[in-house]
Short mmCIF file of C-alpha atoms and ligand atoms in Angstrom, two decimals:
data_model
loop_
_atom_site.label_atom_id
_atom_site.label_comp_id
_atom_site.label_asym_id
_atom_site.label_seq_id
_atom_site.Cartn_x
_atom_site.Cartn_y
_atom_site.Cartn_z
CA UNK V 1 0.00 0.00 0.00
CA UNK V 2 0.91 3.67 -0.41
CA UNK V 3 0.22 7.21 0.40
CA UNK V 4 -0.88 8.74 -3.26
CA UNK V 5 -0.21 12.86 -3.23
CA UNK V 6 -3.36 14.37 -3.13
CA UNK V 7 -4.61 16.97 -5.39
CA UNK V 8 -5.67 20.90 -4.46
CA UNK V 9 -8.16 22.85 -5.71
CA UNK V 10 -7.84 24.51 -8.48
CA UNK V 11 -6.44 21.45 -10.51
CA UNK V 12 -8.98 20.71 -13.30
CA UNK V 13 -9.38 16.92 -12.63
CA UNK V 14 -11.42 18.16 -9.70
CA UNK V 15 -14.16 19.14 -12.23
CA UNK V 16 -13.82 15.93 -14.18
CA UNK V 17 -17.19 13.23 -14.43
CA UNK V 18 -15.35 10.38 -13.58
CA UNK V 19 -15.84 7.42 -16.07
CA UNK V 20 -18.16 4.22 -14.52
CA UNK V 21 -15.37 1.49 -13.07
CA UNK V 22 -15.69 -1.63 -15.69
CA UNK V 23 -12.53 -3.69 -14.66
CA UNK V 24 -13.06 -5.15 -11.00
CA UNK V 25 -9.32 -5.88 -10.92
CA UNK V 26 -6.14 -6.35 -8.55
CA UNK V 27 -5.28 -2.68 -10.22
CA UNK V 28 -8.40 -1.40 -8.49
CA UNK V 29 -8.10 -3.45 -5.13
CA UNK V 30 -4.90 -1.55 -5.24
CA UNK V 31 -6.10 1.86 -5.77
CA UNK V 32 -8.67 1.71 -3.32
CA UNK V 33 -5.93 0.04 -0.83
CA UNK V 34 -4.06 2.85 -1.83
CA UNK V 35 -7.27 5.48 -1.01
CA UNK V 36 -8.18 3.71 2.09
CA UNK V 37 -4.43 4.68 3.27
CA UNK V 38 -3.90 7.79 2.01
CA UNK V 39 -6.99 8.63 3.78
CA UNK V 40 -6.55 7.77 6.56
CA UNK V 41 -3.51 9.31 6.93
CA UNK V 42 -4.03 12.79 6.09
CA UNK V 43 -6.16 12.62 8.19
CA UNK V 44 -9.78 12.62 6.53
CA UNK V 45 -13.17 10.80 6.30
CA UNK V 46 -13.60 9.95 2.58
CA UNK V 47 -11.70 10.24 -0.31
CA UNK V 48 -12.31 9.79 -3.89
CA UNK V 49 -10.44 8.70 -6.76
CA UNK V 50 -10.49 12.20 -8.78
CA UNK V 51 -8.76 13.68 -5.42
CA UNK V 52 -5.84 11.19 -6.12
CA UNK V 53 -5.76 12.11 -10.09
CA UNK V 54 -7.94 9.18 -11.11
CA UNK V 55 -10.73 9.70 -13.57
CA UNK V 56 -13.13 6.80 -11.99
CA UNK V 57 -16.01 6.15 -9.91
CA UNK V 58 -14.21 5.16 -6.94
CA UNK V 59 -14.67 6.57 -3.65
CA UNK V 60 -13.61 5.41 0.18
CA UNK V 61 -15.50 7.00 3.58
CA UNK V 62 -14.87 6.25 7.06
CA UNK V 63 -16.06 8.45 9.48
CA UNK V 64 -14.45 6.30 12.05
CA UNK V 65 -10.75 7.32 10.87
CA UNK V 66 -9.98 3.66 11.30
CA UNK V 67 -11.15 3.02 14.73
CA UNK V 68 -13.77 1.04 13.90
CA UNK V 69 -13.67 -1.29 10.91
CA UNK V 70 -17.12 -1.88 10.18
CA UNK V 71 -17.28 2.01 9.09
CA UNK V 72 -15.10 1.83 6.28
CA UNK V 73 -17.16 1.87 3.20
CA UNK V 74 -15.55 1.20 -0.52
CA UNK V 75 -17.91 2.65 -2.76
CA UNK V 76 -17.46 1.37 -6.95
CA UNK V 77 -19.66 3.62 -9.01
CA UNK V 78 -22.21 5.15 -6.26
CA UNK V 79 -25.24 6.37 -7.22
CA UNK V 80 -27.40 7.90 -4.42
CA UNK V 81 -31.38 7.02 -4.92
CA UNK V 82 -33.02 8.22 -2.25
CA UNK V 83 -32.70 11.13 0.19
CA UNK V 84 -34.52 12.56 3.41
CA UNK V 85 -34.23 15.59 5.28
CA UNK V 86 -31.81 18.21 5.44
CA UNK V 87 -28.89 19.41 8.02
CA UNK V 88 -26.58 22.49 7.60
CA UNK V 89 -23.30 21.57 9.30
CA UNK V 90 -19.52 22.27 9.16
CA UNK V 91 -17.88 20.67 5.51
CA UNK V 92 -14.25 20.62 4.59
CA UNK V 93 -12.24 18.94 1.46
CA UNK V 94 -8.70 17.41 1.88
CA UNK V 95 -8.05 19.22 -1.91
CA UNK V 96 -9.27 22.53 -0.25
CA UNK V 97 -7.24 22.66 2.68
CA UNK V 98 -7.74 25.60 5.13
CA UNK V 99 -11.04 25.56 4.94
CA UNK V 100 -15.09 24.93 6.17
CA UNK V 101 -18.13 25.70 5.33
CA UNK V 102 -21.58 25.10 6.30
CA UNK V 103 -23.59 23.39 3.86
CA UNK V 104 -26.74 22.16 3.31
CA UNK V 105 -27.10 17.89 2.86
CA UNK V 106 -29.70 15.33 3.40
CA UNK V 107 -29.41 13.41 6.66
CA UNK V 108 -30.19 10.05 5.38
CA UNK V 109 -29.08 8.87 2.16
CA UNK V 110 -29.86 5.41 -0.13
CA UNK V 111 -26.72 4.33 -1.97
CA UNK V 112 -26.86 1.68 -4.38
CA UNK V 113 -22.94 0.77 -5.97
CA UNK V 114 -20.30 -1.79 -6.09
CA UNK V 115 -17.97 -3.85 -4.19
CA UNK V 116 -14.37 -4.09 -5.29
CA UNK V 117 -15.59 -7.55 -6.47
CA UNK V 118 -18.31 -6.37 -8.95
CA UNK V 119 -21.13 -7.21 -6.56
CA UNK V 120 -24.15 -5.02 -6.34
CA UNK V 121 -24.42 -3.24 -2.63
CA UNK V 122 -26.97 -1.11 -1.20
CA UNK V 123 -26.39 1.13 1.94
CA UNK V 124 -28.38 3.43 4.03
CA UNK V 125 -26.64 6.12 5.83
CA UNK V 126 -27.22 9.11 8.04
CA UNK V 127 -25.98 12.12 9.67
CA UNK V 128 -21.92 12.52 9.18
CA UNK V 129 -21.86 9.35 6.90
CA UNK V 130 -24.48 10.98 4.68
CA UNK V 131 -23.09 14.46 4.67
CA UNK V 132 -19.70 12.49 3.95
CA UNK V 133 -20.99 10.25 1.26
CA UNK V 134 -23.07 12.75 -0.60
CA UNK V 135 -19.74 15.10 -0.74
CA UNK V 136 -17.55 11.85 -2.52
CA UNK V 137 -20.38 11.18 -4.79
CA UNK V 138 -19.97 15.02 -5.24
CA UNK V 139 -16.32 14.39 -6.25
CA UNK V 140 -17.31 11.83 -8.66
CA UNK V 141 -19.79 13.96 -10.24
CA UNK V 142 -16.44 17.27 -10.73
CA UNK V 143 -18.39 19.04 -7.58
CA UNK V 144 -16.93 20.79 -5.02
CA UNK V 145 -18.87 21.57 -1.74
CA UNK V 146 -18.28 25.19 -2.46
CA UNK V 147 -20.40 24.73 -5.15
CA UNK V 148 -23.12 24.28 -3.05
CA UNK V 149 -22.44 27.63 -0.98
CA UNK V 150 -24.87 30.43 -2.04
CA UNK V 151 -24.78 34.54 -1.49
CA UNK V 152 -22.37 35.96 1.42
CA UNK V 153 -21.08 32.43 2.31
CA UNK V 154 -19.86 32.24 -1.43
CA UNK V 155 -18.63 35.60 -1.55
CA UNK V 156 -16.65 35.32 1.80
CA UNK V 157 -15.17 31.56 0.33
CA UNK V 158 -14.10 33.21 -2.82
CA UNK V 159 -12.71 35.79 -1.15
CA UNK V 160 -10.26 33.10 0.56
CA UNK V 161 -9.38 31.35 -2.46
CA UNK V 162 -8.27 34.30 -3.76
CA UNK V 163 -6.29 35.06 -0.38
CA UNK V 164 -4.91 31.57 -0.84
CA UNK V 165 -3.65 32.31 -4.23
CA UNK V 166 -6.21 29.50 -5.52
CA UNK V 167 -8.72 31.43 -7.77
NI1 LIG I 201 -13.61 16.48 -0.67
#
């Protein structure tokens, strides 16, 4: 396993729709091996493949950071069906480092996707898992949670990119 470099804002492959994963391969075991760790290390709750300069739908959440195992979801081409209720709460981006945001997000999600083996899966998440999962599927999609800021909130984050030298 490695830890891939991951990729800032404003890189363009952050804006890329990520191509459907067709090969359920040791060369994608390894990448998401390789997401899981990278992860995890930086340290972060979800990742996604685009983040890491990939072009697929391949994403990796754990909002346990590793403590608990059964909270480490591999998501192969996500798609999220259903949706109820809304939260505004505190978002960040390991390719926008330096900053949060509150944004808006459903608190319970339906995900249908893949496993690394092909296999069809189904999950139903709330609260932090769904506010994390709906912002990799975001990723997957080329959208950044600052996309979803409106008015002064939007003015006041572009106003720090541009601070940051990113926009
Ligand atoms: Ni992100």
């Amino acid at each position: 396993m490695a830890i891939l470099p991951i990729v800032t804002y404003p890189d363009p492959v952050l804006r890329v729709r990520c191509a459907k994963v067709e090969a359920f391969d040791g060369q994608l075991q390894r990448l998401a091996n390789d997401m899981i760790e990278t992860m995890l290390a930086a340290p972060g709750v979800g990742l996604a493949a685009p983040q890491v300069g990939v072009e697929q739908c391949l994403a990796v959440v754990d909002v346990s950071v590793g403590k608990e195992r059964a909270a480490l979801k591999v998501l192969v081409n996500p798609e999220i069906v259903d949706e109820r209720g809304r939260e505004v709460d505190t978002e960040g981006c390991l390719s926008i480092p330096d900053l949060t945001e509150k944004v808006a997000r459903p608190t319970v999600v339906k995900v249908v996707a893949q496993d690394l083996t092909g296999s069809a899966i189904e999950i139903e998440a709330e609260d932090f898992e769904a506010r994390a999962i709906c912002h990799e599927v975001d990723h997957l999609n080329g959208v950044l949670f600052i996309d979803h800021l409106r008015g002064l909130r939007r003015d006041r984050v572009r106003r720090q990119l541009k601070k940051l030298g990113r926009s």
